[in-house]
Amino acid sequence: MGYSIGEFSKATGIGIHTLRYYEKEGLITPGRSAAGRRVYGEEDIAWAAFILRLKETGMPLRSIRRYAGLRYAGDETMRERLEMLSGHRKYILEEIQKWKDNLASMDKKIKIYEEKIARAKDVCK
Amino acid sequence: MGYSIGEFSKATGIGIHTLRYYEKEGLITPGRSAAGRRVYGEEDIAWAAFILRLKETGMPLRSIRRYAGLRYAGDETMRERLEMLSGHRKYILEEIQKWKDNLASMDKKIKIYEEKIARAKDVCK
DNA sequence: ATACAACCTAGAGTGCACTCTATGTCAAGT
DNA sequence: ACTTGACATAGAGTGCACTCTAGGTTGTAT
C-alpha cells in the first residue's frame, strides 16, 4: 500500500526531483520501504495539494516548512497553525487589494494609450 | 539639471546597484555627463514608477525590457505597447481571480481548524 | 539469468533579480 | 593641495526554488 515517488509525482503534479527536495526541506516526509524507497500515504496527497495552495499564495518554503513541522508535531500545535493561517489570510487580502490597485493603474495607462493612438489616426486623415 | 544616480535612487526608492543593473538590462537608460556620470531626467521618474508597477504585477524583467525597447524606439511602437499592456491586464485579471480562489480555500481551512479547536476545548470541560 | 525501468544519494547547475566587492576616477569643500 | 564622498567598471556572490547529473542499487517482466 502507498505510493512510490513516481506514482506520487503523477498524482500531485510535483516533479520527482522536487519531491526529494521537499523531503530534504522537511515539507513532506514519506515513510520508507524495507529497501529504503519512499512510500507516500494517502493523506500526503491532500497535504501536497495544500502545500501547492500555500506556494501559490506566495508563502516562502521556509514558512511552509515551519507549518509542516507543527503539523508533524501533533495536535497541541493546532492553535499556532491557525495563527499562521490567519496571518496568511490577512496577507492574501492585502494582495488582492494590491492587484486591484494595479489593475486600476493599468486601465488608466491603457486608456492614455488608446487616446494617443486615436489622436494619431486623426492626424493622418 | 537632471538627477545623479544617488539623487535618482532616493527619488525612486530603487537602489543604486539596482539602477546600474537596470541600465545594463536596458530598462532605464540615462544620459551621461561630460565626465561619464549618469544623468537621469525628470521623465525617468515616471518611467521608473511604471517599471515598479509592472514588477509588482509579476512582469518579468525581460518583458519590461521589451516594453522599454519599444518605448525608446518611438511613437510607431505605440500599438505594440498597447497590446503588451492589454495582455498584461488580462493576466492581472486572472491573478485577481486566483487570489480570490485561494482566499476561499484558506477560509475553508481556517474554519476547519476553528471547529477542531472548539471541539478539543469541549473535551477538556 | 538478464535486461531494463524505477529507485537511491550527493552534489552540481540553472534562472531570476538583485546585491555587493574591488579597484579606480573625479568634483567640491576646507 | 588635500581629503572625502559620490561616482565609474567588471565581475563575484546571494537567496530562492528548483532541476539535473553521475554513479550506484533494486524490483519485475521475459
PDB file of C-alpha atoms (C1' of nucleotides) in Angstrom:
ATOM      1  CA  MET A   1       0.000   0.000   0.000  1.00  0.00           C
ATOM      2  CA  GLY A   2       1.066   3.568  -0.550  1.00  0.00           C
ATOM      3  CA  TYR A   3       2.564   5.442  -3.444  1.00  0.00           C
ATOM      4  CA  SER A   4       6.057   5.213  -4.848  1.00  0.00           C
ATOM      5  CA  ILE A   5       7.696   8.547  -5.588  1.00  0.00           C
ATOM      6  CA  GLY A   6       6.862   8.160  -9.286  1.00  0.00           C
ATOM      7  CA  GLU A   7       3.186   7.466  -8.602  1.00  0.00           C
ATOM      8  CA  PHE A   8       3.010  10.289  -6.085  1.00  0.00           C
ATOM      9  CA  SER A   9       4.637  12.649  -8.550  1.00  0.00           C
ATOM     10  CA  LYS A  10       1.989  11.819 -11.156  1.00  0.00           C
ATOM     11  CA  ALA A  11      -0.831  12.120  -8.612  1.00  0.00           C
ATOM     12  CA  THR A  12       0.240  15.544  -7.352  1.00  0.00           C
ATOM     13  CA  GLY A  13       1.930  17.041 -10.381  1.00  0.00           C
ATOM     14  CA  ILE A  14       5.067  17.723  -8.358  1.00  0.00           C
ATOM     15  CA  GLY A  15       8.238  16.536 -10.092  1.00  0.00           C
ATOM     16  CA  ILE A  16      10.264  13.671  -8.644  1.00  0.00           C
ATOM     17  CA  HIS A  17      13.342  15.845  -8.123  1.00  0.00           C
ATOM     18  CA  THR A  18      11.193  18.429  -6.399  1.00  0.00           C
ATOM     19  CA  LEU A  19       9.625  15.832  -4.097  1.00  0.00           C
ATOM     20  CA  ARG A  20      13.061  14.710  -2.954  1.00  0.00           C
ATOM     21  CA  TYR A  21      13.986  18.354  -2.465  1.00  0.00           C
ATOM     22  CA  TYR A  22      10.799  18.946  -0.434  1.00  0.00           C
ATOM     23  CA  GLU A  23      11.647  15.995   1.772  1.00  0.00           C
ATOM     24  CA  LYS A  24      15.135  17.369   2.394  1.00  0.00           C
ATOM     25  CA  GLU A  25      13.493  20.683   3.304  1.00  0.00           C
ATOM     26  CA  GLY A  26      11.083  18.956   5.672  1.00  0.00           C
ATOM     27  CA  LEU A  27       7.865  19.715   3.759  1.00  0.00           C
ATOM     28  CA  ILE A  28       6.677  16.183   3.007  1.00  0.00           C
ATOM     29  CA  THR A  29       8.251  13.292   4.901  1.00  0.00           C
ATOM     30  CA  PRO A  30       7.183   9.953   3.409  1.00  0.00           C
ATOM     31  CA  GLY A  31       7.860   6.589   5.038  1.00  0.00           C
ATOM     32  CA  ARG A  32      10.387   4.123   3.664  1.00  0.00           C
ATOM     33  CA  SER A  33      10.088   0.580   2.379  1.00  0.00           C
ATOM     34  CA  ALA A  34      12.394  -2.172   3.631  1.00  0.00           C
ATOM     35  CA  ALA A  35      14.679  -1.438   0.692  1.00  0.00           C
ATOM     36  CA  GLY A  36      14.821   2.276   1.571  1.00  0.00           C
ATOM     37  CA  ARG A  37      12.386   3.530  -1.068  1.00  0.00           C
ATOM     38  CA  ARG A  38       9.996   6.357  -0.305  1.00  0.00           C
ATOM     39  CA  VAL A  39       6.413   5.374   0.450  1.00  0.00           C
ATOM     40  CA  TYR A  40       3.849   8.170   0.359  1.00  0.00           C
ATOM     41  CA  GLY A  41       0.500   7.703   2.094  1.00  0.00           C
ATOM     42  CA  GLU A  42      -2.999   8.693   1.029  1.00  0.00           C
ATOM     43  CA  GLU A  43      -3.005  11.651   3.451  1.00  0.00           C
ATOM     44  CA  ASP A  44       0.153  13.024   1.799  1.00  0.00           C
ATOM     45  CA  ILE A  45      -1.914  13.714  -1.320  1.00  0.00           C
ATOM     46  CA  ALA A  46      -4.120  16.245   0.479  1.00  0.00           C
ATOM     47  CA  TRP A  47      -1.089  17.680   2.246  1.00  0.00           C
ATOM     48  CA  ALA A  48       0.732  18.139  -1.067  1.00  0.00           C
ATOM     49  CA  ALA A  49      -2.312  19.899  -2.513  1.00  0.00           C
ATOM     50  CA  PHE A  50      -2.326  22.264   0.458  1.00  0.00           C
ATOM     51  CA  ILE A  51       1.384  22.941   0.057  1.00  0.00           C
ATOM     52  CA  LEU A  52       0.714  23.896  -3.557  1.00  0.00           C
ATOM     53  CA  ARG A  53      -2.014  26.239  -2.353  1.00  0.00           C
ATOM     54  CA  LEU A  54       0.316  27.920   0.114  1.00  0.00           C
ATOM     55  CA  LYS A  55       3.003  28.214  -2.538  1.00  0.00           C
ATOM     56  CA  GLU A  56       0.575  29.752  -4.997  1.00  0.00           C
ATOM     57  CA  THR A  57      -0.211  32.439  -2.446  1.00  0.00           C
ATOM     58  CA  GLY A  58       3.432  33.302  -2.137  1.00  0.00           C
ATOM     59  CA  MET A  59       4.241  31.597   1.142  1.00  0.00           C
ATOM     60  CA  PRO A  60       8.012  31.005   1.112  1.00  0.00           C
ATOM     61  CA  LEU A  61       9.239  27.434   1.577  1.00  0.00           C
ATOM     62  CA  ARG A  62      10.724  28.212   4.976  1.00  0.00           C
ATOM     63  CA  SER A  63       7.263  29.220   6.278  1.00  0.00           C
ATOM     64  CA  ILE A  64       5.661  26.147   4.762  1.00  0.00           C
ATOM     65  CA  ARG A  65       8.407  24.137   6.432  1.00  0.00           C
ATOM     66  CA  ARG A  66       7.533  25.721   9.767  1.00  0.00           C
ATOM     67  CA  TYR A  67       3.879  24.879   9.243  1.00  0.00           C
ATOM     68  CA  ALA A  68       4.824  21.335   8.247  1.00  0.00           C
ATOM     69  CA  GLY A  69       6.910  20.989  11.382  1.00  0.00           C
ATOM     70  CA  LEU A  70       3.937  21.981  13.541  1.00  0.00           C
ATOM     71  CA  ARG A  71       1.698  19.594  11.641  1.00  0.00           C
ATOM     72  CA  TYR A  72       4.016  16.661  12.183  1.00  0.00           C
ATOM     73  CA  ALA A  73       4.406  17.678  15.849  1.00  0.00           C
ATOM     74  CA  GLY A  74       0.791  16.869  16.648  1.00  0.00           C
ATOM     75  CA  ASP A  75      -2.480  18.339  17.856  1.00  0.00           C
ATOM     76  CA  GLU A  76      -1.074  20.634  20.533  1.00  0.00           C
ATOM     77  CA  THR A  77       0.253  22.861  17.754  1.00  0.00           C
ATOM     78  CA  MET A  78      -3.158  23.467  16.206  1.00  0.00           C
ATOM     79  CA  ARG A  79      -3.615  26.911  17.704  1.00  0.00           C
ATOM     80  CA  GLU A  80      -0.219  28.011  16.413  1.00  0.00           C
ATOM     81  CA  ARG A  81      -1.007  26.660  12.959  1.00  0.00           C
ATOM     82  CA  LEU A  82      -4.315  28.508  12.994  1.00  0.00           C
ATOM     83  CA  GLU A  83      -2.439  31.701  13.816  1.00  0.00           C
ATOM     84  CA  MET A  84      -0.099  31.149  10.874  1.00  0.00           C
ATOM     85  CA  LEU A  85      -3.034  30.640   8.532  1.00  0.00           C
ATOM     86  CA  SER A  86      -4.887  33.681   9.881  1.00  0.00           C
ATOM     87  CA  GLY A  87      -1.800  35.778   9.311  1.00  0.00           C
ATOM     88  CA  HIS A  88      -1.500  34.417   5.819  1.00  0.00           C
ATOM     89  CA  ARG A  89      -5.181  35.134   5.181  1.00  0.00           C
ATOM     90  CA  LYS A  90      -4.558  38.776   6.032  1.00  0.00           C
ATOM     91  CA  TYR A  91      -1.660  38.760   3.594  1.00  0.00           C
ATOM     92  CA  ILE A  92      -3.882  37.342   0.845  1.00  0.00           C
ATOM     93  CA  LEU A  93      -6.441  40.079   1.499  1.00  0.00           C
ATOM     94  CA  GLU A  94      -3.717  42.704   1.118  1.00  0.00           C
ATOM     95  CA  GLU A  95      -2.516  41.065  -2.080  1.00  0.00           C
ATOM     96  CA  ILE A  96      -5.998  41.165  -3.574  1.00  0.00           C
ATOM     97  CA  GLN A  97      -6.143  44.885  -2.809  1.00  0.00           C
ATOM     98  CA  LYS A  98      -2.721  45.420  -4.363  1.00  0.00           C
ATOM     99  CA  TRP A  99      -3.735  43.602  -7.534  1.00  0.00           C
ATOM    100  CA  LYS A 100      -6.911  45.671  -7.750  1.00  0.00           C
ATOM    101  CA  ASP A 101      -4.886  48.870  -7.430  1.00  0.00           C
ATOM    102  CA  ASN A 102      -2.533  47.627 -10.099  1.00  0.00           C
ATOM    103  CA  LEU A 103      -5.453  46.822 -12.375  1.00  0.00           C
ATOM    104  CA  ALA A 104      -6.818  50.349 -11.956  1.00  0.00           C
ATOM    105  CA  SER A 105      -3.402  51.810 -12.738  1.00  0.00           C
ATOM    106  CA  MET A 106      -3.065  49.585 -15.786  1.00  0.00           C
ATOM    107  CA  ASP A 107      -6.510  50.589 -17.021  1.00  0.00           C
ATOM    108  CA  LYS A 108      -5.545  54.233 -16.733  1.00  0.00           C
ATOM    109  CA  LYS A 109      -2.347  53.665 -18.694  1.00  0.00           C
ATOM    110  CA  ILE A 110      -4.195  51.729 -21.372  1.00  0.00           C
ATOM    111  CA  LYS A 111      -6.764  54.488 -21.727  1.00  0.00           C
ATOM    112  CA  ILE A 112      -3.991  57.033 -22.246  1.00  0.00           C
ATOM    113  CA  TYR A 113      -2.510  54.848 -24.990  1.00  0.00           C
ATOM    114  CA  GLU A 114      -5.876  54.403 -26.691  1.00  0.00           C
ATOM    115  CA  GLU A 115      -6.403  58.129 -26.745  1.00  0.00           C
ATOM    116  CA  LYS A 116      -2.940  58.777 -28.092  1.00  0.00           C
ATOM    117  CA  ILE A 117      -3.434  56.259 -30.885  1.00  0.00           C
ATOM    118  CA  ALA A 118      -6.844  57.708 -31.744  1.00  0.00           C
ATOM    119  CA  ARG A 119      -5.327  61.174 -31.971  1.00  0.00           C
ATOM    120  CA  ALA A 120      -2.501  59.887 -34.163  1.00  0.00           C
ATOM    121  CA  LYS A 121      -5.106  58.488 -36.546  1.00  0.00           C
ATOM    122  CA  ASP A 122      -6.848  61.880 -36.726  1.00  0.00           C
ATOM    123  CA  VAL A 123      -3.594  63.457 -37.815  1.00  0.00           C
ATOM    124  CA  CYS A 124      -3.323  61.025 -40.718  1.00  0.00           C
ATOM    125  CA  LYS A 125      -6.760  61.888 -42.031  1.00  0.00           C
TER     126      LYS A 125
ATOM    127  CA  MET B   1      19.854  69.860 -14.456  1.00  0.00           C
ATOM    128  CA  GLY B   2      18.907  66.243 -14.083  1.00  0.00           C
ATOM    129  CA  TYR B   3      19.460  63.729 -11.325  1.00  0.00           C
ATOM    130  CA  SER B   4      22.662  61.971 -10.358  1.00  0.00           C
ATOM    131  CA  ILE B   5      22.290  58.258  -9.713  1.00  0.00           C
ATOM    132  CA  GLY B   6      22.256  58.892  -5.965  1.00  0.00           C
ATOM    133  CA  GLU B   7      19.513  61.515  -6.213  1.00  0.00           C
ATOM    134  CA  PHE B   8      17.514  59.339  -8.580  1.00  0.00           C
ATOM    135  CA  SER B   9      17.874  56.386  -6.245  1.00  0.00           C
ATOM    136  CA  LYS B  10      16.451  58.433  -3.378  1.00  0.00           C
ATOM    137  CA  ALA B  11      13.646  59.801  -5.537  1.00  0.00           C
ATOM    138  CA  THR B  12      12.507  56.398  -6.807  1.00  0.00           C
ATOM    139  CA  GLY B  13      13.454  54.122  -3.942  1.00  0.00           C
ATOM    140  CA  ILE B  14      15.438  51.917  -6.330  1.00  0.00           C
ATOM    141  CA  GLY B  15      18.927  51.119  -5.035  1.00  0.00           C
ATOM    142  CA  ILE B  16      21.998  52.457  -6.816  1.00  0.00           C
ATOM    143  CA  HIS B  17      23.300  48.975  -7.649  1.00  0.00           C
ATOM    144  CA  THR B  18      19.891  48.045  -8.991  1.00  0.00           C
ATOM    145  CA  LEU B  19      19.743  51.171 -11.155  1.00  0.00           C
ATOM    146  CA  ARG B  20      23.061  50.271 -12.770  1.00  0.00           C
ATOM    147  CA  TYR B  21      21.763  46.730 -13.221  1.00  0.00           C
ATOM    148  CA  TYR B  22      18.578  48.057 -14.820  1.00  0.00           C
ATOM    149  CA  GLU B  23      20.625  50.138 -17.212  1.00  0.00           C
ATOM    150  CA  LYS B  24      22.700  47.108 -18.201  1.00  0.00           C
ATOM    151  CA  GLU B  25      19.397  45.275 -18.777  1.00  0.00           C
ATOM    152  CA  GLY B  26      18.060  48.133 -20.901  1.00  0.00           C
ATOM    153  CA  LEU B  27      15.208  49.185 -18.604  1.00  0.00           C
ATOM    154  CA  ILE B  28      16.252  52.755 -17.833  1.00  0.00           C
ATOM    155  CA  THR B  29      18.905  54.392 -19.994  1.00  0.00           C
ATOM    156  CA  PRO B  30      20.020  57.701 -18.510  1.00  0.00           C
ATOM    157  CA  GLY B  31      22.216  60.198 -20.328  1.00  0.00           C
ATOM    158  CA  ARG B  32      25.819  60.854 -19.359  1.00  0.00           C
ATOM    159  CA  SER B  33      27.647  63.952 -18.181  1.00  0.00           C
ATOM    160  CA  ALA B  34      30.914  65.045 -19.830  1.00  0.00           C
ATOM    161  CA  ALA B  35      32.736  63.114 -17.108  1.00  0.00           C
ATOM    162  CA  GLY B  36      30.768  59.938 -17.884  1.00  0.00           C
ATOM    163  CA  ARG B  37      28.374  60.102 -14.962  1.00  0.00           C
ATOM    164  CA  ARG B  38      24.760  59.041 -15.310  1.00  0.00           C
ATOM    165  CA  VAL B  39      22.236  61.858 -15.651  1.00  0.00           C
ATOM    166  CA  TYR B  40      18.595  60.902 -15.151  1.00  0.00           C
ATOM    167  CA  GLY B  41      15.858  63.179 -16.471  1.00  0.00           C
ATOM    168  CA  GLU B  42      12.551  64.218 -14.963  1.00  0.00           C
ATOM    169  CA  GLU B  43      10.656  61.863 -17.266  1.00  0.00           C
ATOM    170  CA  ASP B  44      12.705  58.932 -15.963  1.00  0.00           C
ATOM    171  CA  ILE B  45      10.987  59.350 -12.597  1.00  0.00           C
ATOM    172  CA  ALA B  46       7.569  58.491 -14.036  1.00  0.00           C
ATOM    173  CA  TRP B  47       9.069  55.706 -16.099  1.00  0.00           C
ATOM    174  CA  ALA B  48      10.724  54.205 -13.023  1.00  0.00           C
ATOM    175  CA  ALA B  49       7.420  54.327 -11.174  1.00  0.00           C
ATOM    176  CA  PHE B  50       5.769  52.497 -14.038  1.00  0.00           C
ATOM    177  CA  ILE B  51       8.515  49.874 -14.064  1.00  0.00           C
ATOM    178  CA  LEU B  52       7.870  49.320 -10.360  1.00  0.00           C
ATOM    179  CA  ARG B  53       4.190  48.896 -11.168  1.00  0.00           C
ATOM    180  CA  LEU B  54       4.923  46.292 -13.829  1.00  0.00           C
ATOM    181  CA  LYS B  55       7.298  44.491 -11.494  1.00  0.00           C
ATOM    182  CA  GLU B  56       4.729  44.441  -8.734  1.00  0.00           C
ATOM    183  CA  THR B  57       2.311  42.717 -11.072  1.00  0.00           C
ATOM    184  CA  GLY B  58       4.833  39.996 -11.766  1.00  0.00           C
ATOM    185  CA  MET B  59       6.044  41.097 -15.172  1.00  0.00           C
ATOM    186  CA  PRO B  60       9.496  39.547 -15.625  1.00  0.00           C
ATOM    187  CA  LEU B  61      12.401  41.884 -16.351  1.00  0.00           C
ATOM    188  CA  ARG B  62      12.812  40.558 -19.875  1.00  0.00           C
ATOM    189  CA  SER B  63       9.235  41.641 -20.711  1.00  0.00           C
ATOM    190  CA  ILE B  64       9.761  45.030 -19.125  1.00  0.00           C
ATOM    191  CA  ARG B  65      12.939  45.276 -21.172  1.00  0.00           C
ATOM    192  CA  ARG B  66      10.949  44.558 -24.327  1.00  0.00           C
ATOM    193  CA  TYR B  67       8.442  47.252 -23.410  1.00  0.00           C
ATOM    194  CA  ALA B  68      11.285  49.643 -22.634  1.00  0.00           C
ATOM    195  CA  GLY B  69      12.835  48.912 -26.016  1.00  0.00           C
ATOM    196  CA  LEU B  70       9.590  49.794 -27.770  1.00  0.00           C
ATOM    197  CA  ARG B  71       9.251  52.946 -25.708  1.00  0.00           C
ATOM    198  CA  TYR B  72      12.711  54.154 -26.616  1.00  0.00           C
ATOM    199  CA  ALA B  73      12.057  53.251 -30.271  1.00  0.00           C
ATOM    200  CA  GLY B  74       9.421  55.929 -30.636  1.00  0.00           C
ATOM    201  CA  ASP B  75       5.755  56.532 -31.411  1.00  0.00           C
ATOM    202  CA  GLU B  76       5.367  53.929 -34.158  1.00  0.00           C
ATOM    203  CA  THR B  77       5.553  51.245 -31.492  1.00  0.00           C
ATOM    204  CA  MET B  78       2.576  52.546 -29.537  1.00  0.00           C
ATOM    205  CA  ARG B  79       0.170  49.961 -30.856  1.00  0.00           C
ATOM    206  CA  GLU B  80       2.527  47.130 -29.933  1.00  0.00           C
ATOM    207  CA  ARG B  81       2.999  48.555 -26.464  1.00  0.00           C
ATOM    208  CA  LEU B  82      -0.756  48.819 -26.056  1.00  0.00           C
ATOM    209  CA  GLU B  83      -1.045  45.152 -26.976  1.00  0.00           C
ATOM    210  CA  MET B  84       1.541  44.221 -24.367  1.00  0.00           C
ATOM    211  CA  LEU B  85      -0.328  46.158 -21.717  1.00  0.00           C
ATOM    212  CA  SER B  86      -3.680  44.680 -22.736  1.00  0.00           C
ATOM    213  CA  GLY B  87      -2.205  41.200 -22.471  1.00  0.00           C
ATOM    214  CA  HIS B  88      -0.804  42.058 -19.093  1.00  0.00           C
ATOM    215  CA  ARG B  89      -4.162  43.436 -17.999  1.00  0.00           C
ATOM    216  CA  LYS B  90      -5.738  40.074 -18.779  1.00  0.00           C
ATOM    217  CA  TYR B  91      -3.042  38.421 -16.716  1.00  0.00           C
ATOM    218  CA  ILE B  92      -3.791  40.719 -13.776  1.00  0.00           C
ATOM    219  CA  LEU B  93      -7.490  39.846 -14.034  1.00  0.00           C
ATOM    220  CA  GLU B  94      -6.611  36.149 -13.885  1.00  0.00           C
ATOM    221  CA  GLU B  95      -4.355  36.749 -10.908  1.00  0.00           C
ATOM    222  CA  ILE B  96      -7.128  38.512  -9.019  1.00  0.00           C
ATOM    223  CA  GLN B  97      -9.379  35.509  -9.631  1.00  0.00           C
ATOM    224  CA  LYS B  98      -6.637  33.148  -8.453  1.00  0.00           C
ATOM    225  CA  TRP B  99      -6.131  35.107  -5.254  1.00  0.00           C
ATOM    226  CA  LYS B 100      -9.868  35.095  -4.608  1.00  0.00           C
ATOM    227  CA  ASP B 101      -9.967  31.321  -5.030  1.00  0.00           C
ATOM    228  CA  ASN B 102      -7.024  30.996  -2.710  1.00  0.00           C
ATOM    229  CA  LEU B 103      -8.755  33.187  -0.143  1.00  0.00           C
ATOM    230  CA  ALA B 104     -11.852  30.981  -0.258  1.00  0.00           C
ATOM    231  CA  SER B 105      -9.729  27.870   0.163  1.00  0.00           C
ATOM    232  CA  MET B 106      -7.867  29.452   3.078  1.00  0.00           C
ATOM    233  CA  ASP B 107     -11.133  30.460   4.740  1.00  0.00           C
ATOM    234  CA  LYS B 108     -12.349  26.886   4.485  1.00  0.00           C
ATOM    235  CA  LYS B 109      -9.160  25.558   6.041  1.00  0.00           C
ATOM    236  CA  ILE B 110      -9.311  28.120   8.841  1.00  0.00           C
ATOM    237  CA  LYS B 111     -12.913  27.187   9.597  1.00  0.00           C
ATOM    238  CA  ILE B 112     -11.924  23.524   9.890  1.00  0.00           C
ATOM    239  CA  TYR B 113      -9.187  24.459  12.347  1.00  0.00           C
ATOM    240  CA  GLU B 114     -11.529  26.620  14.419  1.00  0.00           C
ATOM    241  CA  GLU B 115     -14.014  23.781  14.678  1.00  0.00           C
ATOM    242  CA  LYS B 116     -11.311  21.303  15.645  1.00  0.00           C
ATOM    243  CA  ILE B 117     -10.012  23.616  18.357  1.00  0.00           C
ATOM    244  CA  ALA B 118     -13.531  24.241  19.665  1.00  0.00           C
ATOM    245  CA  ARG B 119     -14.136  20.502  19.857  1.00  0.00           C
ATOM    246  CA  ALA B 120     -10.839  19.985  21.682  1.00  0.00           C
ATOM    247  CA  LYS B 121     -11.968  22.529  24.293  1.00  0.00           C
ATOM    248  CA  ASP B 122     -15.252  20.650  24.826  1.00  0.00           C
ATOM    249  CA  VAL B 123     -13.302  17.511  25.609  1.00  0.00           C
ATOM    250  CA  CYS B 124     -11.374  19.338  28.338  1.00  0.00           C
ATOM    251  CA  LYS B 125     -14.543  20.505  30.072  1.00  0.00           C
TER     252      LYS B 125
ATOM    253  C1'  DA C   1      19.553 -15.102 -15.876  1.00  0.00           C
ATOM    254  C1'  DT C   2      19.235 -10.841 -17.747  1.00  0.00           C
ATOM    255  C1'  DA C   3      17.541  -6.662 -19.244  1.00  0.00           C
ATOM    256  C1'  DC C   4      15.552  -2.504 -18.002  1.00  0.00           C
ATOM    257  C1'  DA C   5      12.857   0.793 -15.622  1.00  0.00           C
ATOM    258  C1'  DA C   6      12.421   2.961 -11.404  1.00  0.00           C
ATOM    259  C1'  DC C   7      14.529   3.908  -7.491  1.00  0.00           C
ATOM    260  C1'  DC C   8      18.603   5.729  -4.288  1.00  0.00           C
ATOM    261  C1'  DT C   9      22.313   9.590  -2.718  1.00  0.00           C
ATOM    262  C1'  DA C  10      25.370  13.530  -3.053  1.00  0.00           C
ATOM    263  C1'  DG C  11      26.235  17.260  -5.118  1.00  0.00           C
ATOM    264  C1'  DA C  12      26.415  20.447  -9.194  1.00  0.00           C
ATOM    265  C1'  DG C  13      23.896  23.549 -12.284  1.00  0.00           C
ATOM    266  C1'  DT C  14      20.069  26.897 -13.564  1.00  0.00           C
ATOM    267  C1'  DG C  15      17.410  31.233 -13.841  1.00  0.00           C
ATOM    268  C1'  DC C  16      15.958  35.204 -11.822  1.00  0.00           C
ATOM    269  C1'  DA C  17      16.716  39.510  -9.743  1.00  0.00           C
ATOM    270  C1'  DC C  18      19.326  41.570  -7.355  1.00  0.00           C
ATOM    271  C1'  DT C  19      23.445  42.998  -4.204  1.00  0.00           C
ATOM    272  C1'  DC C  20      27.981  43.597  -3.199  1.00  0.00           C
ATOM    273  C1'  DT C  21      33.242  43.918  -3.758  1.00  0.00           C
ATOM    274  C1'  DA C  22      37.451  45.540  -5.623  1.00  0.00           C
ATOM    275  C1'  DT C  23      39.649  48.948  -7.772  1.00  0.00           C
ATOM    276  C1'  DG C  24      39.917  53.219  -9.661  1.00  0.00           C
ATOM    277  C1'  DT C  25      38.368  58.278 -11.087  1.00  0.00           C
ATOM    278  C1'  DC C  26      36.516  62.735 -10.283  1.00  0.00           C
ATOM    279  C1'  DA C  27      34.436  67.041  -8.078  1.00  0.00           C
ATOM    280  C1'  DA C  28      33.689  70.008  -4.315  1.00  0.00           C
ATOM    281  C1'  DG C  29      34.609  71.822   0.245  1.00  0.00           C
ATOM    282  C1'  DT C  30      38.449  73.355   3.781  1.00  0.00           C
TER     283       DT C  30
ATOM    284  C1'  DA D   1      46.828  70.912  -2.118  1.00  0.00           C
ATOM    285  C1'  DC D   2      44.276  67.517   0.019  1.00  0.00           C
ATOM    286  C1'  DT D   3      40.701  64.839   1.794  1.00  0.00           C
ATOM    287  C1'  DT D   4      36.315  62.905   1.301  1.00  0.00           C
ATOM    288  C1'  DG D   5      32.358  61.175  -0.749  1.00  0.00           C
ATOM    289  C1'  DA D   6      29.947  60.132  -4.763  1.00  0.00           C
ATOM    290  C1'  DC D   7      30.667  58.270  -8.849  1.00  0.00           C
ATOM    291  C1'  DA D   8      32.638  54.626 -12.538  1.00  0.00           C
ATOM    292  C1'  DT D   9      33.503  49.498 -14.240  1.00  0.00           C
ATOM    293  C1'  DA D  10      33.884  44.456 -14.171  1.00  0.00           C
ATOM    294  C1'  DG D  11      32.802  40.734 -12.131  1.00  0.00           C
ATOM    295  C1'  DA D  12      31.724  37.833  -7.977  1.00  0.00           C
ATOM    296  C1'  DG D  13      28.300  36.494  -4.507  1.00  0.00           C
ATOM    297  C1'  DT D  14      23.459  35.805  -2.643  1.00  0.00           C
ATOM    298  C1'  DG D  15      18.912  33.659  -1.910  1.00  0.00           C
ATOM    299  C1'  DC D  16      15.293  31.232  -3.605  1.00  0.00           C
ATOM    300  C1'  DA D  17      13.291  27.277  -5.611  1.00  0.00           C
ATOM    301  C1'  DC D  18      14.040  24.217  -8.202  1.00  0.00           C
ATOM    302  C1'  DT D  19      16.262  20.868 -11.763  1.00  0.00           C
ATOM    303  C1'  DC D  20      19.543  17.886 -13.264  1.00  0.00           C
ATOM    304  C1'  DT D  21      23.772  14.681 -13.389  1.00  0.00           C
ATOM    305  C1'  DA D  22      26.642  10.915 -12.064  1.00  0.00           C
ATOM    306  C1'  DG D  23      27.104   6.742 -10.226  1.00  0.00           C
ATOM    307  C1'  DG D  24      25.053   3.076  -7.950  1.00  0.00           C
ATOM    308  C1'  DT D  25      21.007  -0.303  -6.273  1.00  0.00           C
ATOM    309  C1'  DT D  26      16.576  -2.728  -6.584  1.00  0.00           C
ATOM    310  C1'  DG D  27      12.252  -4.964  -8.443  1.00  0.00           C
ATOM    311  C1'  DT D  28       9.914  -7.060 -12.096  1.00  0.00           C
ATOM    312  C1'  DA D  29       8.860  -8.950 -16.589  1.00  0.00           C
ATOM    313  C1'  DT D  30      10.657 -12.227 -20.046  1.00  0.00           C
TER     314       DT D  30
END
